[in-house]
Coordinates of C-alpha atoms in Angstrom, one line a residue:
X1084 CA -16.3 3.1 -14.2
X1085 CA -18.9 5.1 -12.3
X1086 CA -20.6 2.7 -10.8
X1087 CA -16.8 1.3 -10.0
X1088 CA -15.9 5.3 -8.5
X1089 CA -19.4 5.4 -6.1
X1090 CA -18.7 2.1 -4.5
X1091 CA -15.5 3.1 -3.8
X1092 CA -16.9 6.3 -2.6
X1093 CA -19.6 5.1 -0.6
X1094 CA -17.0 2.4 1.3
X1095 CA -14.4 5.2 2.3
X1096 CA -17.0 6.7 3.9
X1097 CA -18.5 4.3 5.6
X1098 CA -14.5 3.5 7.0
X1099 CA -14.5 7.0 8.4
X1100 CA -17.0 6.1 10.8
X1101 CA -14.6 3.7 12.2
X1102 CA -16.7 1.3 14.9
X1103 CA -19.7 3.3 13.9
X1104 CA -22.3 6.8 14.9
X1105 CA -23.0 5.1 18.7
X1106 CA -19.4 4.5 19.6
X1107 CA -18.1 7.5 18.2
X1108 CA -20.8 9.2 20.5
X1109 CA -19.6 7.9 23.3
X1110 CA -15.9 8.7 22.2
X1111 CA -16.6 12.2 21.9
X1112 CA -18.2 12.2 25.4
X1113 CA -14.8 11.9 26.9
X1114 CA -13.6 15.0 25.8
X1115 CA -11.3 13.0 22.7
X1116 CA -11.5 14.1 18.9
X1117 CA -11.7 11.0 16.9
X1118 CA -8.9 9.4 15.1
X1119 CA -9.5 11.1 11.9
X1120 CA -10.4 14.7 13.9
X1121 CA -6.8 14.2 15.4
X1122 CA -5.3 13.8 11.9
X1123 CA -6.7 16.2 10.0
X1124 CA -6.3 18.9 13.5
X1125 CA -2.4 17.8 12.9
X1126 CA -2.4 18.1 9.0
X1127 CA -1.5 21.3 7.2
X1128 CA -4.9 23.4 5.6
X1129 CA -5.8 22.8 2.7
X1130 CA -2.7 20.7 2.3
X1131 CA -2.5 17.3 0.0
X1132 CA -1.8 13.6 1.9
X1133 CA -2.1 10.5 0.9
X1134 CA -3.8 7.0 3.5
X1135 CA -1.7 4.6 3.8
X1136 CA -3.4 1.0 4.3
X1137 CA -6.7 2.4 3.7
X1138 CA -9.7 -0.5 3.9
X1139 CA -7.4 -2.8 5.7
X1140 CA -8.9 -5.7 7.6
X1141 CA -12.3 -4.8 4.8
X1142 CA -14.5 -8.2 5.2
X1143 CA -12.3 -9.9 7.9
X1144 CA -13.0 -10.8 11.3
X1145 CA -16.6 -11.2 10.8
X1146 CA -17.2 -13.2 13.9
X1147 CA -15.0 -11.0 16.2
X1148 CA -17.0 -8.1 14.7
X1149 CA -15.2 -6.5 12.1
X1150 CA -11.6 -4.3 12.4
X1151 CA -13.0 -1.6 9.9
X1152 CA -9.8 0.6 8.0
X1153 CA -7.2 -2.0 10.8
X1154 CA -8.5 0.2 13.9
X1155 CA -5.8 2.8 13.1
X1156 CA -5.5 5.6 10.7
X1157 CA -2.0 5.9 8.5
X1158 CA -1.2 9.3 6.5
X1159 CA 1.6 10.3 4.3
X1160 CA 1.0 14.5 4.9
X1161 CA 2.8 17.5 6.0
X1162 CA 3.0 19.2 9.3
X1163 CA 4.1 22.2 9.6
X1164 CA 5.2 22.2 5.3
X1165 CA 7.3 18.5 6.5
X1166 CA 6.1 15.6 5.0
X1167 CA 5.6 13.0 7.8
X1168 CA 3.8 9.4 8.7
X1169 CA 1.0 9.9 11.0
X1170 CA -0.4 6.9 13.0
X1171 CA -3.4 7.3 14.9
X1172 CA -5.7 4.3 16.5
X1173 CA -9.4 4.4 16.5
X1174 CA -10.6 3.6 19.9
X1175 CA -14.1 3.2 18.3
X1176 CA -12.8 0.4 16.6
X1177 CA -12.6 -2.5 19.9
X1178 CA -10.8 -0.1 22.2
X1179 CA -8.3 0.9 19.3
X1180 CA -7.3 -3.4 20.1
X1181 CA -4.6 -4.9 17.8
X1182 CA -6.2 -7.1 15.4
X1183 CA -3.2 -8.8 13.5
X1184 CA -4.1 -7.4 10.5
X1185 CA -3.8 -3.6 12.9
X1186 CA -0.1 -4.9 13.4
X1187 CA 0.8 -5.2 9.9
X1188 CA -0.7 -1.5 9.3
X1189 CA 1.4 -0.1 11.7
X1190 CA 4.8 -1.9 10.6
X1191 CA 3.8 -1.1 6.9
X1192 CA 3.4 2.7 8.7
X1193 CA 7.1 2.4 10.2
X1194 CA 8.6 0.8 7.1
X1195 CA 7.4 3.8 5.1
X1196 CA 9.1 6.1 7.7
X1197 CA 12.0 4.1 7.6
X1198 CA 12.1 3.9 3.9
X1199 CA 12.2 7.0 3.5
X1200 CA 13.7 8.5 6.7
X1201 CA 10.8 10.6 7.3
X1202 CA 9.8 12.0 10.4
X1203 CA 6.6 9.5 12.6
X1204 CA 3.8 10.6 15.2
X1205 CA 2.3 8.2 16.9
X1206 CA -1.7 9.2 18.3
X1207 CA -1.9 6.2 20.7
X1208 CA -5.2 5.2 21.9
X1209 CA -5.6 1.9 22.3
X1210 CA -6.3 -1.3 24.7
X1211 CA -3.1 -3.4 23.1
X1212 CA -3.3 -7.0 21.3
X1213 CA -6.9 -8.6 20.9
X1214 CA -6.7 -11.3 23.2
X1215 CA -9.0 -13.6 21.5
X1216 CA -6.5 -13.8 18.4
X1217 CA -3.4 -13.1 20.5
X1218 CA -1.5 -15.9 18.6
X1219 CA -1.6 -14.3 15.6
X1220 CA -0.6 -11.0 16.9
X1221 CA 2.0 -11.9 19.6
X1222 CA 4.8 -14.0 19.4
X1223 CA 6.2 -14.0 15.0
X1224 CA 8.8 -12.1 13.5
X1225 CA 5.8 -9.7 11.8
X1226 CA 3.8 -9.5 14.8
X1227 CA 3.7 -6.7 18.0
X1228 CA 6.9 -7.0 19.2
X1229 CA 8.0 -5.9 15.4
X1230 CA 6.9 -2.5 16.2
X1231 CA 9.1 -2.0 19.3
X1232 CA 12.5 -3.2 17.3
X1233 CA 11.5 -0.3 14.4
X1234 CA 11.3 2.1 17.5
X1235 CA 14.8 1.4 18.4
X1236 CA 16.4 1.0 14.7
X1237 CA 14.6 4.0 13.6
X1238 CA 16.1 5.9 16.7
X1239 CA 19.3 4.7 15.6
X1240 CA 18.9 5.8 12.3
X1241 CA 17.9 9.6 13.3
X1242 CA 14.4 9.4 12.1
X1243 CA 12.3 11.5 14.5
X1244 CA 9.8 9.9 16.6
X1245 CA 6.9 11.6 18.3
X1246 CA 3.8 10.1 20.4
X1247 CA 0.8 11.2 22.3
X1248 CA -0.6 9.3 24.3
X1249 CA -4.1 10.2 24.0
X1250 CA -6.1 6.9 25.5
X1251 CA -5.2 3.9 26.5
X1252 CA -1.8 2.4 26.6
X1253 CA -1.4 -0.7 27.8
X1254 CA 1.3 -3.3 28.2
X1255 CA 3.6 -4.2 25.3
X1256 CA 2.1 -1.4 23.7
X1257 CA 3.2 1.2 26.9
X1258 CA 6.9 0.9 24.9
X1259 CA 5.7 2.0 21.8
X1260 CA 5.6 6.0 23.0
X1261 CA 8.5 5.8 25.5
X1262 CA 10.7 4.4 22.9
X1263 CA 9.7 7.5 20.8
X1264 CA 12.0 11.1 21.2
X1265 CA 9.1 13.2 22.5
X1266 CA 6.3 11.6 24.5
X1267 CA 3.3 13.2 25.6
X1268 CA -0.1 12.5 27.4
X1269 CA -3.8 14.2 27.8
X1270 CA -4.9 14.5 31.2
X1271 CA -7.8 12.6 31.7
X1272 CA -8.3 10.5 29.1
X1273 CA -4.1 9.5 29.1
X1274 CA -2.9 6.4 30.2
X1275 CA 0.0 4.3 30.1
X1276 CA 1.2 1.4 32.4
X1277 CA 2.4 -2.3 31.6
X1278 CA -0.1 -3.8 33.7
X1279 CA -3.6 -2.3 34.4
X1280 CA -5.2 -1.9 38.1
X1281 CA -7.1 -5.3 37.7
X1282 CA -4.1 -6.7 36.8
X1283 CA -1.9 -5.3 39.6
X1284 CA -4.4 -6.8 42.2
X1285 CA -4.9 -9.8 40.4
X1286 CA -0.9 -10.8 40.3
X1287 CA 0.5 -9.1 43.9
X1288 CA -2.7 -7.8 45.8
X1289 CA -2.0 -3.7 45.5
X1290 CA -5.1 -2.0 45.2
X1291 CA -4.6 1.2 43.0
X1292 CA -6.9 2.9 40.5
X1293 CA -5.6 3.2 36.8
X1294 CA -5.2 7.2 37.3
X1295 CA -3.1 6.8 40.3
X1296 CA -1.2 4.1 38.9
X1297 CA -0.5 5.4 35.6
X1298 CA -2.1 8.8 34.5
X1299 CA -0.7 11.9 33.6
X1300 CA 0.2 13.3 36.6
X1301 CA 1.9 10.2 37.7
X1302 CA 3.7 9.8 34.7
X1303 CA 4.8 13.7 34.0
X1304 CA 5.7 14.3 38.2
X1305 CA 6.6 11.5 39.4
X1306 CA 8.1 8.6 37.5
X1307 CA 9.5 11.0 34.0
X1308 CA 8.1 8.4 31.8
X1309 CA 6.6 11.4 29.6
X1310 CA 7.8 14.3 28.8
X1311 CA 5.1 16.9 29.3
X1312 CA 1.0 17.0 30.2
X1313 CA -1.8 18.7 27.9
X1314 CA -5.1 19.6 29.3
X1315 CA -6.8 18.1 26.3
X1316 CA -6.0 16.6 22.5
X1317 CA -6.0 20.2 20.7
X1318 CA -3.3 21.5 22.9
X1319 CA -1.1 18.1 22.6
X1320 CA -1.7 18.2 19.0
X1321 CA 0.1 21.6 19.3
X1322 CA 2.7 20.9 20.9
X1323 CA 3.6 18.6 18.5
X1324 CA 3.0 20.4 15.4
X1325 CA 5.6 23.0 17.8
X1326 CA 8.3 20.4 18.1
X1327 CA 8.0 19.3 14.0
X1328 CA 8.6 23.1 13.2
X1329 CA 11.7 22.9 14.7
X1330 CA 13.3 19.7 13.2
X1331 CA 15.9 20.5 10.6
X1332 CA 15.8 19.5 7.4
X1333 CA 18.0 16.9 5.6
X1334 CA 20.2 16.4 2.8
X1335 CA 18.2 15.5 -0.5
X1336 CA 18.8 12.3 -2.7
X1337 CA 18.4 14.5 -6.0
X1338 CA 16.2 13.0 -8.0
X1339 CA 15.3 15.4 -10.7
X1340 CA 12.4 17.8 -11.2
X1341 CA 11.8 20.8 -12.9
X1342 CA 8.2 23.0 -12.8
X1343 CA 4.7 20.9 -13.1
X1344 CA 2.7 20.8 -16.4
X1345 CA -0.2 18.9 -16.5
X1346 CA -1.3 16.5 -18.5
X1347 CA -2.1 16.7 -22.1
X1348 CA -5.6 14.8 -21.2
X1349 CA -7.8 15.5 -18.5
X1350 CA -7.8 12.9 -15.4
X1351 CA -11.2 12.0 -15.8
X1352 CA -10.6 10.7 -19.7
X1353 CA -9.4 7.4 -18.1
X1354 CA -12.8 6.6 -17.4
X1355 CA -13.8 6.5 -21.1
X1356 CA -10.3 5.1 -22.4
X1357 CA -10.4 2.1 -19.8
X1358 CA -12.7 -0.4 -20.4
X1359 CA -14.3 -1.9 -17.6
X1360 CA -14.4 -5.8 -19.4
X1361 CA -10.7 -6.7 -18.3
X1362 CA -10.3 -8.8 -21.9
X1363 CA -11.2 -6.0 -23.9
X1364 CA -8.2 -4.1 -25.6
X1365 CA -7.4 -0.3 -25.2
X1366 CA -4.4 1.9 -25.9
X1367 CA -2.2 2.3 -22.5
X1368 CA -0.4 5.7 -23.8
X1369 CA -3.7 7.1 -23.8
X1370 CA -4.0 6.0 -20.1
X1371 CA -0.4 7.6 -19.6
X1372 CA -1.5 10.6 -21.4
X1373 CA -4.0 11.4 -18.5
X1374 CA -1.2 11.1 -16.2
X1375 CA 2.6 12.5 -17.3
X1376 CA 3.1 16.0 -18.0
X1377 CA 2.5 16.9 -21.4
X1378 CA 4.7 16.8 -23.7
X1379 CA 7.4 14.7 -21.6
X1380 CA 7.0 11.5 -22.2
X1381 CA 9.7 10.4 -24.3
X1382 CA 9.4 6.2 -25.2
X1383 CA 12.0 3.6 -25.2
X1384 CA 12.6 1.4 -28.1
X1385 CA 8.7 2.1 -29.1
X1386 CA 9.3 -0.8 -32.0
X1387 CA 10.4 -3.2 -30.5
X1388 CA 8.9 -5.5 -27.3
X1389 CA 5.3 -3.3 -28.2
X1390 CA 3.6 -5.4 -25.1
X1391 CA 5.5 -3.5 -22.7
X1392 CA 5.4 0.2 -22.8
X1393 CA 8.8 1.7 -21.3
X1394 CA 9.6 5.6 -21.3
X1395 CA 11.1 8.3 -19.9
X1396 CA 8.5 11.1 -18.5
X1397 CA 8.2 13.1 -16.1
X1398 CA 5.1 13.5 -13.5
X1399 CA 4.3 16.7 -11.6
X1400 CA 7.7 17.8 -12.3
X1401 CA 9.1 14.8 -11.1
X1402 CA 11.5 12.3 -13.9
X1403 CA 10.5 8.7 -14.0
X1404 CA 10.8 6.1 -16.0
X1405 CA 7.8 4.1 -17.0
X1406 CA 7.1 0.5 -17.4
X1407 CA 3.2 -0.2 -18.8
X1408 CA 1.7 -3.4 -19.9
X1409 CA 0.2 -2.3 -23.4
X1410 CA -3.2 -3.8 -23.8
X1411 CA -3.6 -3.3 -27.6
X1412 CA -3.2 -6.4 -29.9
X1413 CA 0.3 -5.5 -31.9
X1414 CA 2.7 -6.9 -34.4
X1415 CA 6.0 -8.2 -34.3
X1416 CA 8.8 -8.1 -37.0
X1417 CA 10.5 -11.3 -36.7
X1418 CA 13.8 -12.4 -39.0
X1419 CA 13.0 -13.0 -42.6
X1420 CA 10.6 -10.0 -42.7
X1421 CA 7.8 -12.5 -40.7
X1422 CA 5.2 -10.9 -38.6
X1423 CA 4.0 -12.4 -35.1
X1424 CA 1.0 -11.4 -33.6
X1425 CA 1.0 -10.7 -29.9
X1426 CA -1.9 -9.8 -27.3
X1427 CA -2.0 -7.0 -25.2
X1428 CA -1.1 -7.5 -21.5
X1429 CA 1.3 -10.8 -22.2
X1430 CA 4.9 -10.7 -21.8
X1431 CA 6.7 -12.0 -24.4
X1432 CA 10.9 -12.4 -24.9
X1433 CA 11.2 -9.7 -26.8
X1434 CA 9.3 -7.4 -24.4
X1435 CA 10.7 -9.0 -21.3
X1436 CA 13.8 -8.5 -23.2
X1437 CA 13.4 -4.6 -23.5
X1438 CA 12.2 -3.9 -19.6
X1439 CA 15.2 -5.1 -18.3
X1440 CA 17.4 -2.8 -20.2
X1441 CA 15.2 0.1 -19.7
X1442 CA 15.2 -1.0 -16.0
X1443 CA 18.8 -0.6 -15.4
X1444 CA 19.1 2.2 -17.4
X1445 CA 16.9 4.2 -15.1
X1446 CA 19.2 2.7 -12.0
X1447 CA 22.4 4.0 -13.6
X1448 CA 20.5 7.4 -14.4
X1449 CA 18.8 7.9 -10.8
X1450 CA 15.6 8.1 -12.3
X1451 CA 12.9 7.0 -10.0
X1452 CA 10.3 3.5 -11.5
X1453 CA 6.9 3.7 -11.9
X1454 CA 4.8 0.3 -12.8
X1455 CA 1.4 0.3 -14.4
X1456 CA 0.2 -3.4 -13.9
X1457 CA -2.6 -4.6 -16.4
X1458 CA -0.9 -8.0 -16.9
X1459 CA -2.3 -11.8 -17.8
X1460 CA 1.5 -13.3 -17.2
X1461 CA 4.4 -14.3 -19.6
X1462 CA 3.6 -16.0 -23.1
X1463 CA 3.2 -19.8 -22.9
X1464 CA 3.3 -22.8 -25.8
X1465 CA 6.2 -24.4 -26.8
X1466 CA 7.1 -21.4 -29.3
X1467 CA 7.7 -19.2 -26.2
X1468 CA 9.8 -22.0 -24.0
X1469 CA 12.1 -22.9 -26.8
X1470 CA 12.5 -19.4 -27.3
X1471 CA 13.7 -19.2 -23.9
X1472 CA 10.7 -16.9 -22.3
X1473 CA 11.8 -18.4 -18.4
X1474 CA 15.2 -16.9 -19.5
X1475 CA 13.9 -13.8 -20.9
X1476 CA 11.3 -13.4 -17.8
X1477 CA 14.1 -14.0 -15.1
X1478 CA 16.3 -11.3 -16.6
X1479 CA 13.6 -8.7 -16.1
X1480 CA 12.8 -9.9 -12.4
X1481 CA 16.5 -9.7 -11.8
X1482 CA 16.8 -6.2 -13.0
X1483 CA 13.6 -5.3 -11.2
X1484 CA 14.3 -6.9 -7.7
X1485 CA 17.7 -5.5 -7.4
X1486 CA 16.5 -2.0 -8.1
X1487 CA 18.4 0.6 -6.2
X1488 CA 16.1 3.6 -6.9
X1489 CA 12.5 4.0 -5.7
X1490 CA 9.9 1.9 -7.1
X1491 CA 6.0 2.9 -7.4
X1492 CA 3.0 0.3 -8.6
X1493 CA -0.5 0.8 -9.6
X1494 CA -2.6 -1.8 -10.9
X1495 CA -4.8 -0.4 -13.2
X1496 CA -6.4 -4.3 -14.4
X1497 CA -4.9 -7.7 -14.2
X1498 CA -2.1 -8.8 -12.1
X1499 CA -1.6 -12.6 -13.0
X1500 CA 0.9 -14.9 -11.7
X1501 CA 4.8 -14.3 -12.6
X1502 CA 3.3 -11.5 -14.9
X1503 CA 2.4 -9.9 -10.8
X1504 CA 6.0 -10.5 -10.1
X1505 CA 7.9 -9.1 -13.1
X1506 CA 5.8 -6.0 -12.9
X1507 CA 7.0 -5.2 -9.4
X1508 CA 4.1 -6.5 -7.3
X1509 CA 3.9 -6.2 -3.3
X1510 CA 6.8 -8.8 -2.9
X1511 CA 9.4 -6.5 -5.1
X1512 CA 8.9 -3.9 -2.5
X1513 CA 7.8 -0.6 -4.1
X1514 CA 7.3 2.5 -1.9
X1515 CA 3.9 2.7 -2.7
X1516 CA 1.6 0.2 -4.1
X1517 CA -2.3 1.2 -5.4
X1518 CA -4.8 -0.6 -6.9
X1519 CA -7.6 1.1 -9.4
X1520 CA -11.2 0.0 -9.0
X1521 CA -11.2 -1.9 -12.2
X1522 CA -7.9 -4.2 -10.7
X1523 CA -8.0 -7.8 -10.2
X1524 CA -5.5 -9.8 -8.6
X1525 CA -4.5 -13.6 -8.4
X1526 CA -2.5 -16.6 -9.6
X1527 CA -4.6 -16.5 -13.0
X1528 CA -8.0 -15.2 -14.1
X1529 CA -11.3 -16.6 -12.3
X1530 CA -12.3 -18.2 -15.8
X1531 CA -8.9 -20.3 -15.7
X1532 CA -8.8 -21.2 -12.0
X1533 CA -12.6 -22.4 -12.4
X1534 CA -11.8 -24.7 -15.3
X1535 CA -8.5 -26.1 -13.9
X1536 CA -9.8 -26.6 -10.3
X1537 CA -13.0 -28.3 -11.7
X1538 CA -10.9 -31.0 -14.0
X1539 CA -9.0 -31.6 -10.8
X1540 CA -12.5 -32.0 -8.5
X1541 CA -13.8 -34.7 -11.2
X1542 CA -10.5 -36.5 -10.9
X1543 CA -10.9 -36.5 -7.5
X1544 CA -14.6 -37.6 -7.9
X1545 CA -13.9 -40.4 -10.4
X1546 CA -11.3 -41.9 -8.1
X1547 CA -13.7 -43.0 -5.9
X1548 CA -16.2 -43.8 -8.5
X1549 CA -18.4 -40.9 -9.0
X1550 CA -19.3 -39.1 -12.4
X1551 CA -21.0 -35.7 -12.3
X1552 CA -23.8 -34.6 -14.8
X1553 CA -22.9 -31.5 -17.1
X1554 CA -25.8 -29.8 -15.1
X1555 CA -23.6 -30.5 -12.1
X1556 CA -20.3 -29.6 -13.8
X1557 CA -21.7 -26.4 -14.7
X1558 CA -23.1 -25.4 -10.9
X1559 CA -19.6 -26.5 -9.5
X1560 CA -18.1 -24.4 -12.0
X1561 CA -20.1 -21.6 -10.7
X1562 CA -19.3 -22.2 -7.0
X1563 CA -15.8 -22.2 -8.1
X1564 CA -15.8 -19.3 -10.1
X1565 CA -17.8 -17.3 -7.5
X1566 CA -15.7 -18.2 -4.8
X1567 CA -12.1 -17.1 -6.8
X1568 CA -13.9 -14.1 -8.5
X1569 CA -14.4 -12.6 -4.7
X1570 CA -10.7 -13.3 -4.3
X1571 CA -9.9 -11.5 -7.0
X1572 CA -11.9 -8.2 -6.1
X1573 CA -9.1 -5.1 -5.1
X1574 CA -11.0 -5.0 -1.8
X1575 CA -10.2 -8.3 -1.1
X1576 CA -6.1 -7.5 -1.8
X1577 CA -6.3 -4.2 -0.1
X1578 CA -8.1 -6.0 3.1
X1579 CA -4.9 -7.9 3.7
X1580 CA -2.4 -4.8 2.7
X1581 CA -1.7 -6.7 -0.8
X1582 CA -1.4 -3.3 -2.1
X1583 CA -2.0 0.0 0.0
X1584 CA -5.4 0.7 -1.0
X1585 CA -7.7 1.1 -3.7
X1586 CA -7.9 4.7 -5.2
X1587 CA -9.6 6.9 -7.9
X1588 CA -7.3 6.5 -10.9
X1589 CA -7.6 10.6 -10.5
X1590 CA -4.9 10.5 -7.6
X1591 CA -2.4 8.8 -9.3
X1592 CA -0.5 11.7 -10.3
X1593 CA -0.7 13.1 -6.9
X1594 CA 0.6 9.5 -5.4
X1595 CA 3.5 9.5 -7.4
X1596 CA 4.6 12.8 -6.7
X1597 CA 4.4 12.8 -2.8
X1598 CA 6.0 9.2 -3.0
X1599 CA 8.9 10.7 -5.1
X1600 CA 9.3 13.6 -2.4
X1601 CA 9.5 10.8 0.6
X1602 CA 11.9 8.9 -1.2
X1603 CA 13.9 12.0 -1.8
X1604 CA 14.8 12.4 2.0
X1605 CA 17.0 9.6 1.8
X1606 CA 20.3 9.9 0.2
X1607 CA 21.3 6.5 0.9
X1608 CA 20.7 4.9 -2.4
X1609 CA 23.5 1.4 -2.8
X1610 CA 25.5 0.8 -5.8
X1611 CA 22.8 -0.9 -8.7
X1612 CA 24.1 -4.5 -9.4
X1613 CA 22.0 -6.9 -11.2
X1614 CA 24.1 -10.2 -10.0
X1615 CA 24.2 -12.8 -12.7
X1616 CA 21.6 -11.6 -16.1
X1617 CA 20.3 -14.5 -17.6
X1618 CA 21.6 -14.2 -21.6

């Protein structure tokens, strides 16, 4: 788990360096703070926050030169003691350029806000959409133009919206700020026009210089595009922290907390009780122990559906209800006084069975869902089909998807197939989804995938008449294997958002709790109805 911790380490700071020592040199020359300077300028002291998004596009876009952390910073912190979403592009990262994978940080950035009616600042600095990969950041329903629909819904749905326009802002992009309530721009370094000087020539022959055209003065003077001027980034991040200390507060949701205790075992014991070999068992209430507040957790129906783990708790102060895969090996009364042996990490009926009650028990109670995901999918054989497991496993993703209250997910191991769904992966929408160090994340496990997709490359092979030698089964195998086990790295999930980083199992706690406090801002929260339950 060390070894897990300094990687993790050593790659968060290597994303703080954005595009790197030279071009953040030659930032700094300007007169700008970098994006992460502007953040943490803009952050409370000493105060908590949590990155959103954090080693998005990690490994992609090799051949356009990386887009290290998506070329933009995202933060769940407080300003001025008011929790906000904070976006800020790295110009050292292509010009601050949309990559598409930069696009789908910053509408994961507004759905957050949006989510959770919590007040956004935009820090723009950036050159607008990467041309050379235009296509796949232009013209979809997810793309660019994405980000200019949230301004407007999120305007109509009183979430405040401040930007600073403290580089670059070009084109499309030029209606991200001006769409916002307060927009403001650095003098010098400022910029904001839908087509640039060379561009102006190029398409009706005016010769103009980019200051003239569409600089601070010009914009703050003349046309009233922006609000006010700043002579440089530290003044306009005042102004700004000056306009979120007056914005009133809002009615709560009132989810339930009392005073924080903490937990019963220190953080830092879920290095020893989590074993690194991900088919090894291990007791999941002594994971939980590390986490809840001592002496809360209260479990549901603790005989009964043993592979899941479902209680009532309470974290930092805050009341959830939990749902944990349990990794031990446990028995199962059956009628006639039989006993069943089950493995850790599968769902079976009975514990399918049990999650769904305990899911829309929580919805009825307003208590907010937290999953723990360490998961190798539903029990298979013809035991569990006649027993009706696709029933079983559809009544627990029904109860889950149709959740009204907020939903949290960490995967702490495996996260296989349906097992990914029921347990409220990426596509069940939770608030906030993390991955530990020791996660993994596919269809099924890199041992199964390389044995199935091998049978079906020798029937390909024999088709046309060729046999391979064991020797060659074996180094196929391993290609295979090699190839899926890099797919099932958290890096590789948290590259393309999957899950919103990849954190020390240590912040979990503080996760939960500041996710819990966003979703407290909004009191809109539907009536719970399940639809048809599967019986």
């Amino acid at each position: 788990m060390q070894q897990l911790l300094d990687i993790l380490k050593q790659k968060t700071e290597q994303l703080n360096l954005g595009g790197g020592l030279s071009k953040i040199q030659k930032h700094k020359e300007k007169g700008k703070l970098t994006a992460w300077e502007r953040v943490k300028y803009l952050l409370d002291a000493d105060s908590k926050y949590t990155e959103i998004g954090v080693f998005a596009g990690d490994g992609m876009y090799k051949e356009h030169g990386g887009c290290p952390n998506g070329g933009v910073v995202v933060v769940l912190g407080y300003v001025k003691q008011k929790l906000c979403v904070i976006v800020s592009n790295d110009a050292t990262v292509k010009a601050g350029a949309w990559f598409p994978i930069s696009g789908k940080k910053n509408l994961r950035a507004q759905e957050i806000a949006m989510e959770n009616k919590l007040p956004i600042i935009y820090l723009v600095d950036s050159a607008g959409v990467y041309l050379p990969m235009q296509d796949e950041i232009f013209p979809d329903k997810e793309h660019f133009g994405r980000i200019f629909r949230n301004n407007a819904k999120m305007s109509s749905m009183g979430i405040p919206q401040i930007a600073a326009i403290m580089g670059s802002c070009v084109a499309g992009g030029a209606y991200l700020p001006i769409m916002s309530d307060y927009a403001m721009i650095v003098e010098g370094t400022g910029s904001v026009f839908l087509a640039g000087s060379y561009l102006v020539k190029s398409s009706i022959g005016e010769v103009i210089d980019n200051e003239a055209l569409g600089g601070a003065a010009t914009h703050a003077e003349i046309s009233g595009v922006v609000d006010n001027k700043y002579p440089n980034d530290e003044s306009c991040l005042d102004a700004i922290k000056n306009i979120i200390d007056k914005i009133g507060d809002n009615q709560k949701a009132g989810f339930s907390r009392i005073e924080s205790i903490q937990p019963k075992l220190p953080a830092d014991s879920i290095y020893q009780n989590l074993p690194q070999d991900r088919l090894k068992p291990y007791d999941m209430l002594k994971i939980m122990e590390a986490i809840v507040d001592e002496g809360s957790l209260e479990e549901y129906k603790k005989d009964y559906g043993k592979t899941i783990l479902c209680a009532l708790a309470r974290i930092d102060g805050w009341a959830v209800g939990i749902i944990a895969n349990q990794r031990e090996i446990v028995k199962a009364k059956k009628p006639g006084g039989t006993q069943e042996m089950q493995m850790g990490g599968v769902i079976y009926s009975d514990s399918a069975d049990k999650a769904a009650r305990f899911i829309m028990n929580c919805n009825q109670q307003k208590i907010p869902l937290v999953f723990f995901q360490d998961v190798t999918g539903f029990m298979v054989g013809s035991r569990s089909e006649h027993g009706g497991i696709i029933k079983d496993g559809a009544k627990m993703v029904n109860a889950m998807a149709n959740s009204v209250v907020p939903k949290f997910t960490f995967i702490v191991g495996n996260s296989y197939g349906a097992g990914n769904y029921a347990m409220c992966g990426k596509a069940y929408d939770p608030r906030l989804i993390y991955a530990w160090p020791t996660a993994q994340m596919a269809v099924m496990s890199g041992a199964s995938a390389g044995k199935t997709l091998l049978q079906i490359q020798e029937s390909t092979l024999k088709a046309k008449g060729v046999s391979l030698s064991e020797e060659e089964k074996q180094t196929l195998l391993q290609e295979i294997e090699d190839r899926y086990n890099e797919q099932l790295s958290p890096y590789y999930a948290a590259a393309r958002l999957w899950v919103d980083g990849v954190i020390n199992p240590a912040e979990t706690r503080k996760i939960i709790s500041m996710g819990i406090e966003a979703a407290n801002h909004n009191t809109d929260i539907p009536r719970y109805n399940v639809g048809v339950i599967q019986t």
